[in-house]
């Protein structure tokens, strides 16, 4: 049993923290206010190796472990959620799915440029009428010779207007319900792909979120990820990775709330004392500290299981559920501690509060996770082994050049 | 090209907190970092390596835990590192520190340029750079703002030094000891490749026995001419702030400008 | 690793040492003091121990300067730029005079340069009994090697007990070289100099950790006791041009061929700032909101004939170049008037300006820590107050 981060993890944390503070923090308020996505950020993240952080070196990645991915998410979201979202969709939901399910050809063709950050990737599952109820997606893929023809619309897709590669889920056989769903690697350049941006979000306003429209898009059969009918399993396994990054990010948001609140509680005086001396303020701060520690431990456990190659659907769901609720509550308390200043955009905490709400909804809403955990506890649900599991982290293999 | 960079592990002053009751430094949770000015020296050395080939060796004297800062320098791209750590080195002032570092530099050997930050954040003395230069009998170029020209074959260097009145352009010979200011560059982030390399690296720790030819009397406390006799909290600034109030900005400005003109500071 | 020796028999566990330790290196465990690895061997605890239970190891063969008693007199290096003496040097002369009088000894000025007659006579006016003048074309512009070598030779020959230099860039550059070559103690950036009446030693006080703690430092066994002294801490004394003194011409040590470094140019950029020398500084922080937010500050500075400063937050955000930065990682300033606009007053910033004579703080937040050290405070919007202030000064100063 060992609860300490390795020297390497500490270095990753420090590097990403510096990166986020230098490259994101100075302009984030402006981008958030104007609802603009910082176009310069992706090349910088690519250069730093963040876009392939836990992908093996031989696939263009940085060769770090899954806990490093988590730490990077924590540190990015400590500054702003929009930056962490990039890792969630590009690395966790898309690239790790390729690493887990892809053929060697698919990895060479798609994973390598993604890990190098030459191509940006995202994940297209949600539709206007299908969120938690995944089975009700309407996008279809019809086999036509050596290709599939895709039709449908994806909604609430992070980086929709920025990404080059999309992992699209569609029914190859709707009559088979879950077992009739398949996953496809779609390039922006394929004729019939169109994307757009959604404005007016409550939070993550510096992030790019949009829709993908697919009209008679011809996708070569070799771009089918996994087998026909495996789409649902691929989607759920990808969510195990996506949720893991969302959970870690939420820990970063709690950390930001705690830091801001402690700073303010020491600076601000009321009734002749720093407000940190008022017990009700102390209670809010104590709870933030508690959530930070508890959340991080849940994330670490999930990360350790990923590194070991153990199935972690239950643990990841637990971490995501807990951390996102805890982040929302912490942000709400942080605004409360800041009083009227916290309610204005002069301080960052109002942004934390707006940003924290989204994650209580996406990647498995609070309700979905509650039900999942009840099902595990009651014995109604068990995870069966997958045909392809996320590979355990093997340092030598990850660092090997060939 | 072989550059040697001397760095110091210092408490992260952005995190240093003082106990308001006793006014002592709360060090419990203060992280140590590379002295911020030294990161510019590391960056400049790495740029020289990129432009001219060769290697960068980073050197530090400090407690065993200063290994962490050396590993960070490796993660940024330095090639080799040496830690000078021993009981005998402890309690060194700037003279003894320069002596010890100079002895280590001689042992490392074969250098073309030595780089330091202009001063350390905790001590603020700026004396170790000149100290090393004079221990080694090398030219010293302090407060370097820019390396204009460097030729390792002809062994000449031309730099701009940041002085109070402007920037002085100086030509000198190599090897030389440079201390650099913040404007010289923007230090890079560590890379993942560097972090992986740092993890694998065993950093050698040198003690007095490793510095053959050095006179051990000049190390640490015994070699230090200066002695701290008292440490205290600075007296609080006298008097309280006088708040200037008024109905309009004009009225406030009127009162304030009168007071400033009266106090003869204008 | 800690060097501190604790006599556990003598220790009463009173905790006096724990309270004074600036580094949190001491604690009382089971009734006796215990030291941890935070100890820097600074010695702060030794003098407060009522039972003399604490000590640092004394080396048996500690190297010392021989013949300590023969070192007499106080020296000051007079810095010159383009033939003109730096005001910091006259501040040093004021202190040097005071210390020499206390010790009952003489004050010597060291003037190095070319055509230094006028500066040498000024040095006498500012208090020197004797002036060493090295006048040579090789010394026209300050360079470390020729300057250091001359001073080292002079010290070896004439043996002063105290040698003061201004803590300017050149002063620090030179002092570091000279002290190393002489193997003597050098205390950088002092803000206080006193003589211990019993030992006649120079008590050198300097801030550390950005001014949060002060340390008093001695050079007990080496001579001269060298110190660089911070600019604008001490007053420039009134010169007395009637004063008499001795001017001694001294030779150079190195010929031009023997000097490795050549100064080939001096660049003064348009609008170059020298906030360290400014008498009035108008500084902006996070509250100015952007590069254009400095415009009203510039106008005020212009009317007052001052310079524009900035906090680290404003510099790091890229609103204004680093040369303007005041604080621990920027410049330390001590102007007559410091007007802080939209600067909250983080400890690192205060370290660089808290000794200004008059501080005006303009901030929206009435709880900003800057008000703790301000002379005058205004709670309000700097974009209203600063232009109004500019207007008032324009009117009242007729500028």
PDB file of C-alpha atoms in Angstrom, chain B residues 36-244:
ATOM      1  CA  UNK B  36      13.592  31.197 -10.460  1.00  0.00           C
ATOM      2  CA  UNK B  37      16.546  33.233 -11.772  1.00  0.00           C
ATOM      3  CA  UNK B  38      18.462  29.984 -12.303  1.00  0.00           C
ATOM      4  CA  UNK B  39      15.803  28.664 -14.662  1.00  0.00           C
ATOM      5  CA  UNK B  40      16.840  31.409 -17.101  1.00  0.00           C
ATOM      6  CA  UNK B  41      20.426  30.200 -16.840  1.00  0.00           C
ATOM      7  CA  UNK B  42      19.281  26.655 -17.615  1.00  0.00           C
ATOM      8  CA  UNK B  43      17.245  27.847 -20.596  1.00  0.00           C
ATOM      9  CA  UNK B  44      20.153  29.862 -21.978  1.00  0.00           C
ATOM     10  CA  UNK B  45      22.471  26.862 -21.659  1.00  0.00           C
ATOM     11  CA  UNK B  46      19.933  24.646 -23.448  1.00  0.00           C
ATOM     12  CA  UNK B  47      19.666  27.187 -26.264  1.00  0.00           C
ATOM     13  CA  UNK B  48      23.444  27.187 -26.612  1.00  0.00           C
ATOM     14  CA  UNK B  49      23.350  23.399 -26.814  1.00  0.00           C
ATOM     15  CA  UNK B  50      20.679  23.522 -29.497  1.00  0.00           C
ATOM     16  CA  UNK B  51      22.643  26.047 -31.521  1.00  0.00           C
ATOM     17  CA  UNK B  52      26.146  24.629 -31.085  1.00  0.00           C
ATOM     18  CA  UNK B  53      25.752  21.002 -30.007  1.00  0.00           C
ATOM     19  CA  UNK B  54      27.447  19.611 -26.928  1.00  0.00           C
ATOM     20  CA  UNK B  55      26.080  19.146 -23.459  1.00  0.00           C
ATOM     21  CA  UNK B  56      24.822  20.890 -20.350  1.00  0.00           C
ATOM     22  CA  UNK B  57      25.834  19.862 -16.843  1.00  0.00           C
ATOM     23  CA  UNK B  58      23.871  21.192 -13.921  1.00  0.00           C
ATOM     24  CA  UNK B  59      25.374  21.548 -10.485  1.00  0.00           C
ATOM     25  CA  UNK B  60      23.878  22.303  -7.107  1.00  0.00           C
ATOM     26  CA  UNK B  61      25.026  22.427  -3.519  1.00  0.00           C
ATOM     27  CA  UNK B  62      22.366  21.728  -0.946  1.00  0.00           C
ATOM     28  CA  UNK B  63      20.558  19.160   1.139  1.00  0.00           C
ATOM     29  CA  UNK B  64      19.913  15.665  -0.310  1.00  0.00           C
ATOM     30  CA  UNK B  65      16.379  16.670  -1.273  1.00  0.00           C
ATOM     31  CA  UNK B  66      17.822  19.220  -3.736  1.00  0.00           C
ATOM     32  CA  UNK B  67      18.094  16.190  -6.020  1.00  0.00           C
ATOM     33  CA  UNK B  68      14.511  17.002  -6.985  1.00  0.00           C
ATOM     34  CA  UNK B  69      15.531  20.349  -8.494  1.00  0.00           C
ATOM     35  CA  UNK B  70      18.408  18.745 -10.390  1.00  0.00           C
ATOM     36  CA  UNK B  71      15.999  16.183 -11.805  1.00  0.00           C
ATOM     37  CA  UNK B  72      13.775  18.993 -12.920  1.00  0.00           C
ATOM     38  CA  UNK B  73      16.716  20.500 -14.782  1.00  0.00           C
ATOM     39  CA  UNK B  74      17.252  17.119 -16.432  1.00  0.00           C
ATOM     40  CA  UNK B  75      13.555  17.047 -17.334  1.00  0.00           C
ATOM     41  CA  UNK B  76      14.035  20.410 -19.032  1.00  0.00           C
ATOM     42  CA  UNK B  77      16.803  18.909 -21.153  1.00  0.00           C
ATOM     43  CA  UNK B  78      20.089  19.148 -19.245  1.00  0.00           C
ATOM     44  CA  UNK B  79      22.332  16.165 -19.844  1.00  0.00           C
ATOM     45  CA  UNK B  80      24.105  15.573 -16.571  1.00  0.00           C
ATOM     46  CA  UNK B  81      23.761  16.642 -12.963  1.00  0.00           C
ATOM     47  CA  UNK B  82      25.841  16.596  -9.808  1.00  0.00           C
ATOM     48  CA  UNK B  83      24.690  17.268  -6.275  1.00  0.00           C
ATOM     49  CA  UNK B  84      27.147  18.545  -3.694  1.00  0.00           C
ATOM     50  CA  UNK B  85      25.754  17.435  -0.399  1.00  0.00           C
ATOM     51  CA  UNK B  86      27.522  16.709   2.854  1.00  0.00           C
ATOM     52  CA  UNK B  87      27.483  17.839   6.422  1.00  0.00           C
ATOM     53  CA  UNK B  88      30.818  19.560   5.859  1.00  0.00           C
ATOM     54  CA  UNK B  89      29.281  21.820   3.193  1.00  0.00           C
ATOM     55  CA  UNK B  90      26.459  23.006   5.466  1.00  0.00           C
ATOM     56  CA  UNK B  91      26.347  26.513   6.879  1.00  0.00           C
ATOM     57  CA  UNK B  92      28.312  27.942   3.942  1.00  0.00           C
ATOM     58  CA  UNK B  93      28.133  31.656   3.190  1.00  0.00           C
ATOM     59  CA  UNK B  94      28.624  32.979  -0.332  1.00  0.00           C
ATOM     60  CA  UNK B  95      32.414  32.694  -0.158  1.00  0.00           C
ATOM     61  CA  UNK B  96      32.419  29.063   0.953  1.00  0.00           C
ATOM     62  CA  UNK B  97      29.620  28.263  -1.507  1.00  0.00           C
ATOM     63  CA  UNK B  98      31.603  29.744  -4.396  1.00  0.00           C
ATOM     64  CA  UNK B  99      34.716  27.881  -3.299  1.00  0.00           C
ATOM     65  CA  UNK B 100      32.904  24.549  -3.153  1.00  0.00           C
ATOM     66  CA  UNK B 101      31.129  25.058  -6.474  1.00  0.00           C
ATOM     67  CA  UNK B 102      34.381  26.147  -8.112  1.00  0.00           C
ATOM     68  CA  UNK B 103      36.108  23.005  -6.867  1.00  0.00           C
ATOM     69  CA  UNK B 104      33.284  20.895  -8.279  1.00  0.00           C
ATOM     70  CA  UNK B 105      33.404  22.745 -11.602  1.00  0.00           C
ATOM     71  CA  UNK B 106      37.101  21.936 -11.848  1.00  0.00           C
ATOM     72  CA  UNK B 107      36.364  18.309 -11.204  1.00  0.00           C
ATOM     73  CA  UNK B 108      33.637  18.247 -13.846  1.00  0.00           C
ATOM     74  CA  UNK B 109      36.196  19.924 -16.092  1.00  0.00           C
ATOM     75  CA  UNK B 110      36.309  20.737 -19.791  1.00  0.00           C
ATOM     76  CA  UNK B 111      33.810  23.576 -19.723  1.00  0.00           C
ATOM     77  CA  UNK B 112      33.316  26.439 -22.161  1.00  0.00           C
ATOM     78  CA  UNK B 113      30.880  28.578 -20.243  1.00  0.00           C
ATOM     79  CA  UNK B 114      29.383  28.712 -16.742  1.00  0.00           C
ATOM     80  CA  UNK B 115      25.919  30.139 -16.174  1.00  0.00           C
ATOM     81  CA  UNK B 116      24.148  31.216 -12.991  1.00  0.00           C
ATOM     82  CA  UNK B 117      21.012  33.185 -12.181  1.00  0.00           C
ATOM     83  CA  UNK B 118      21.697  36.776 -11.189  1.00  0.00           C
ATOM     84  CA  UNK B 119      20.850  36.024  -7.548  1.00  0.00           C
ATOM     85  CA  UNK B 120      18.929  33.611  -5.347  1.00  0.00           C
ATOM     86  CA  UNK B 121      15.416  34.431  -4.254  1.00  0.00           C
ATOM     87  CA  UNK B 122      16.029  33.616  -0.604  1.00  0.00           C
ATOM     88  CA  UNK B 123      19.390  35.255  -0.040  1.00  0.00           C
ATOM     89  CA  UNK B 124      19.279  37.920  -2.768  1.00  0.00           C
ATOM     90  CA  UNK B 125      23.037  38.417  -2.609  1.00  0.00           C
ATOM     91  CA  UNK B 126      24.113  37.897  -6.221  1.00  0.00           C
ATOM     92  CA  UNK B 127      27.607  37.090  -5.023  1.00  0.00           C
ATOM     93  CA  UNK B 128      28.057  33.452  -5.899  1.00  0.00           C
ATOM     94  CA  UNK B 129      28.460  34.107  -9.646  1.00  0.00           C
ATOM     95  CA  UNK B 130      31.326  36.587  -9.178  1.00  0.00           C
ATOM     96  CA  UNK B 131      32.655  34.299  -6.458  1.00  0.00           C
ATOM     97  CA  UNK B 132      32.930  31.334  -8.805  1.00  0.00           C
ATOM     98  CA  UNK B 133      34.525  33.454 -11.519  1.00  0.00           C
ATOM     99  CA  UNK B 134      37.250  34.725  -9.218  1.00  0.00           C
ATOM    100  CA  UNK B 135      37.848  31.366  -7.594  1.00  0.00           C
ATOM    101  CA  UNK B 136      38.479  30.000 -11.081  1.00  0.00           C
ATOM    102  CA  UNK B 137      40.234  33.091 -12.427  1.00  0.00           C
ATOM    103  CA  UNK B 138      37.672  33.542 -15.207  1.00  0.00           C
ATOM    104  CA  UNK B 139      36.078  36.720 -16.560  1.00  0.00           C
ATOM    105  CA  UNK B 140      32.715  37.473 -14.977  1.00  0.00           C
ATOM    106  CA  UNK B 141      29.801  38.874 -16.954  1.00  0.00           C
ATOM    107  CA  UNK B 142      26.987  39.726 -14.571  1.00  0.00           C
ATOM    108  CA  UNK B 143      23.377  40.754 -15.260  1.00  0.00           C
ATOM    109  CA  UNK B 144      23.494  39.418 -18.808  1.00  0.00           C
ATOM    110  CA  UNK B 145      20.418  40.437 -20.767  1.00  0.00           C
ATOM    111  CA  UNK B 146      21.388  38.922 -24.092  1.00  0.00           C
ATOM    112  CA  UNK B 147      24.169  36.861 -25.635  1.00  0.00           C
ATOM    113  CA  UNK B 148      24.845  38.747 -28.855  1.00  0.00           C
ATOM    114  CA  UNK B 149      27.549  36.569 -30.213  1.00  0.00           C
ATOM    115  CA  UNK B 150      29.363  33.500 -29.042  1.00  0.00           C
ATOM    116  CA  UNK B 151      32.134  31.625 -30.798  1.00  0.00           C
ATOM    117  CA  UNK B 152      33.439  28.521 -29.106  1.00  0.00           C
ATOM    118  CA  UNK B 153      36.273  28.102 -31.598  1.00  0.00           C
ATOM    119  CA  UNK B 154      37.609  31.636 -31.342  1.00  0.00           C
ATOM    120  CA  UNK B 155      36.603  31.577 -27.666  1.00  0.00           C
ATOM    121  CA  UNK B 156      34.945  34.970 -27.650  1.00  0.00           C
ATOM    122  CA  UNK B 157      31.608  36.135 -26.355  1.00  0.00           C
ATOM    123  CA  UNK B 158      29.725  39.400 -26.680  1.00  0.00           C
ATOM    124  CA  UNK B 159      26.872  40.142 -24.306  1.00  0.00           C
ATOM    125  CA  UNK B 160      24.538  42.926 -23.276  1.00  0.00           C
ATOM    126  CA  UNK B 161      24.511  43.568 -19.536  1.00  0.00           C
ATOM    127  CA  UNK B 162      21.511  45.215 -17.919  1.00  0.00           C
ATOM    128  CA  UNK B 163      22.714  48.138 -15.811  1.00  0.00           C
ATOM    129  CA  UNK B 164      20.814  50.966 -14.170  1.00  0.00           C
ATOM    130  CA  UNK B 165      21.406  53.429 -17.008  1.00  0.00           C
ATOM    131  CA  UNK B 166      20.931  51.069 -19.931  1.00  0.00           C
ATOM    132  CA  UNK B 167      22.579  48.078 -21.552  1.00  0.00           C
ATOM    133  CA  UNK B 168      26.324  47.745 -21.749  1.00  0.00           C
ATOM    134  CA  UNK B 169      27.795  45.711 -24.571  1.00  0.00           C
ATOM    135  CA  UNK B 170      30.873  43.774 -23.482  1.00  0.00           C
ATOM    136  CA  UNK B 171      33.186  41.444 -25.363  1.00  0.00           C
ATOM    137  CA  UNK B 172      35.178  38.944 -23.411  1.00  0.00           C
ATOM    138  CA  UNK B 173      36.956  35.665 -23.722  1.00  0.00           C
ATOM    139  CA  UNK B 174      35.714  32.179 -22.988  1.00  0.00           C
ATOM    140  CA  UNK B 175      35.390  30.387 -20.729  1.00  0.00           C
ATOM    141  CA  UNK B 176      33.548  32.973 -18.698  1.00  0.00           C
ATOM    142  CA  UNK B 177      31.023  33.015 -15.882  1.00  0.00           C
ATOM    143  CA  UNK B 178      27.697  34.608 -16.789  1.00  0.00           C
ATOM    144  CA  UNK B 179      24.909  35.588 -14.429  1.00  0.00           C
ATOM    145  CA  UNK B 180      21.673  36.178 -16.289  1.00  0.00           C
ATOM    146  CA  UNK B 181      18.609  38.349 -15.704  1.00  0.00           C
ATOM    147  CA  UNK B 182      14.988  37.475 -16.245  1.00  0.00           C
ATOM    148  CA  UNK B 183      14.686  39.269 -19.601  1.00  0.00           C
ATOM    149  CA  UNK B 184      17.172  36.988 -21.335  1.00  0.00           C
ATOM    150  CA  UNK B 185      14.652  34.318 -22.327  1.00  0.00           C
ATOM    151  CA  UNK B 186      11.494  32.450 -21.423  1.00  0.00           C
ATOM    152  CA  UNK B 187      12.383  29.120 -19.791  1.00  0.00           C
ATOM    153  CA  UNK B 188      10.860  26.060 -21.394  1.00  0.00           C
ATOM    154  CA  UNK B 189       8.646  23.530 -19.676  1.00  0.00           C
ATOM    155  CA  UNK B 190      10.043  20.129 -18.807  1.00  0.00           C
ATOM    156  CA  UNK B 191       9.149  17.553 -21.451  1.00  0.00           C
ATOM    157  CA  UNK B 192       7.678  14.103 -20.937  1.00  0.00           C
ATOM    158  CA  UNK B 193      10.768  12.603 -22.508  1.00  0.00           C
ATOM    159  CA  UNK B 194      12.879  14.602 -20.058  1.00  0.00           C
ATOM    160  CA  UNK B 195      10.734  13.527 -17.140  1.00  0.00           C
ATOM    161  CA  UNK B 196      11.175   9.893 -18.106  1.00  0.00           C
ATOM    162  CA  UNK B 197      14.919  10.403 -18.428  1.00  0.00           C
ATOM    163  CA  UNK B 198      15.070  12.146 -15.042  1.00  0.00           C
ATOM    164  CA  UNK B 199      13.323   9.223 -13.418  1.00  0.00           C
ATOM    165  CA  UNK B 200      15.884   6.760 -14.689  1.00  0.00           C
ATOM    166  CA  UNK B 201      18.874   8.949 -13.848  1.00  0.00           C
ATOM    167  CA  UNK B 202      20.963   8.353 -10.757  1.00  0.00           C
ATOM    168  CA  UNK B 203      22.383  11.717  -9.786  1.00  0.00           C
ATOM    169  CA  UNK B 204      25.866  11.454  -8.302  1.00  0.00           C
ATOM    170  CA  UNK B 205      26.291  13.047  -4.874  1.00  0.00           C
ATOM    171  CA  UNK B 206      29.713  14.483  -4.140  1.00  0.00           C
ATOM    172  CA  UNK B 207      31.120  14.942  -0.658  1.00  0.00           C
ATOM    173  CA  UNK B 208      34.438  16.583   0.348  1.00  0.00           C
ATOM    174  CA  UNK B 209      36.301  13.356  -0.387  1.00  0.00           C
ATOM    175  CA  UNK B 210      35.223  13.636  -4.028  1.00  0.00           C
ATOM    176  CA  UNK B 211      36.836  17.055  -4.409  1.00  0.00           C
ATOM    177  CA  UNK B 212      40.490  16.113  -4.531  1.00  0.00           C
ATOM    178  CA  UNK B 213      42.812  19.042  -4.145  1.00  0.00           C
ATOM    179  CA  UNK B 214      40.313  21.153  -2.244  1.00  0.00           C
ATOM    180  CA  UNK B 215      41.210  22.440   1.190  1.00  0.00           C
ATOM    181  CA  UNK B 216      38.444  21.168   3.472  1.00  0.00           C
ATOM    182  CA  UNK B 217      38.940  24.099   5.838  1.00  0.00           C
ATOM    183  CA  UNK B 218      37.289  26.316   3.245  1.00  0.00           C
ATOM    184  CA  UNK B 219      34.061  24.332   3.118  1.00  0.00           C
ATOM    185  CA  UNK B 220      30.837  25.122   4.907  1.00  0.00           C
ATOM    186  CA  UNK B 221      30.633  26.905   8.204  1.00  0.00           C
ATOM    187  CA  UNK B 222      34.376  26.826   8.908  1.00  0.00           C
ATOM    188  CA  UNK B 223      35.247  28.345   5.553  1.00  0.00           C
ATOM    189  CA  UNK B 224      32.682  31.142   5.806  1.00  0.00           C
ATOM    190  CA  UNK B 225      34.032  34.555   6.757  1.00  0.00           C
ATOM    191  CA  UNK B 226      30.582  35.886   7.644  1.00  0.00           C
ATOM    192  CA  UNK B 227      28.529  34.843  10.602  1.00  0.00           C
ATOM    193  CA  UNK B 228      24.853  35.506  11.273  1.00  0.00           C
ATOM    194  CA  UNK B 229      24.462  36.784  14.805  1.00  0.00           C
ATOM    195  CA  UNK B 230      20.853  37.763  14.913  1.00  0.00           C
ATOM    196  CA  UNK B 231      17.685  37.176  12.957  1.00  0.00           C
ATOM    197  CA  UNK B 232      14.674  39.303  13.703  1.00  0.00           C
ATOM    198  CA  UNK B 233      11.430  40.617  12.331  1.00  0.00           C
ATOM    199  CA  UNK B 234      11.585  44.047  10.752  1.00  0.00           C
ATOM    200  CA  UNK B 235       9.805  46.720  12.750  1.00  0.00           C
ATOM    201  CA  UNK B 236       6.312  47.405  11.518  1.00  0.00           C
ATOM    202  CA  UNK B 237       5.854  50.581   9.560  1.00  0.00           C
ATOM    203  CA  UNK B 238       4.923  53.391  11.903  1.00  0.00           C
ATOM    204  CA  UNK B 239       1.562  55.062  11.846  1.00  0.00           C
ATOM    205  CA  UNK B 240      -1.688  54.237  10.223  1.00  0.00           C
ATOM    206  CA  UNK B 241      -2.938  54.982   6.779  1.00  0.00           C
ATOM    207  CA  UNK B 242      -4.856  58.214   6.401  1.00  0.00           C
ATOM    208  CA  UNK B 243      -7.864  57.567   4.187  1.00  0.00           C
ATOM    209  CA  UNK B 244      -8.767  60.377   1.812  1.00  0.00           C
TER     210      UNK B 244
END
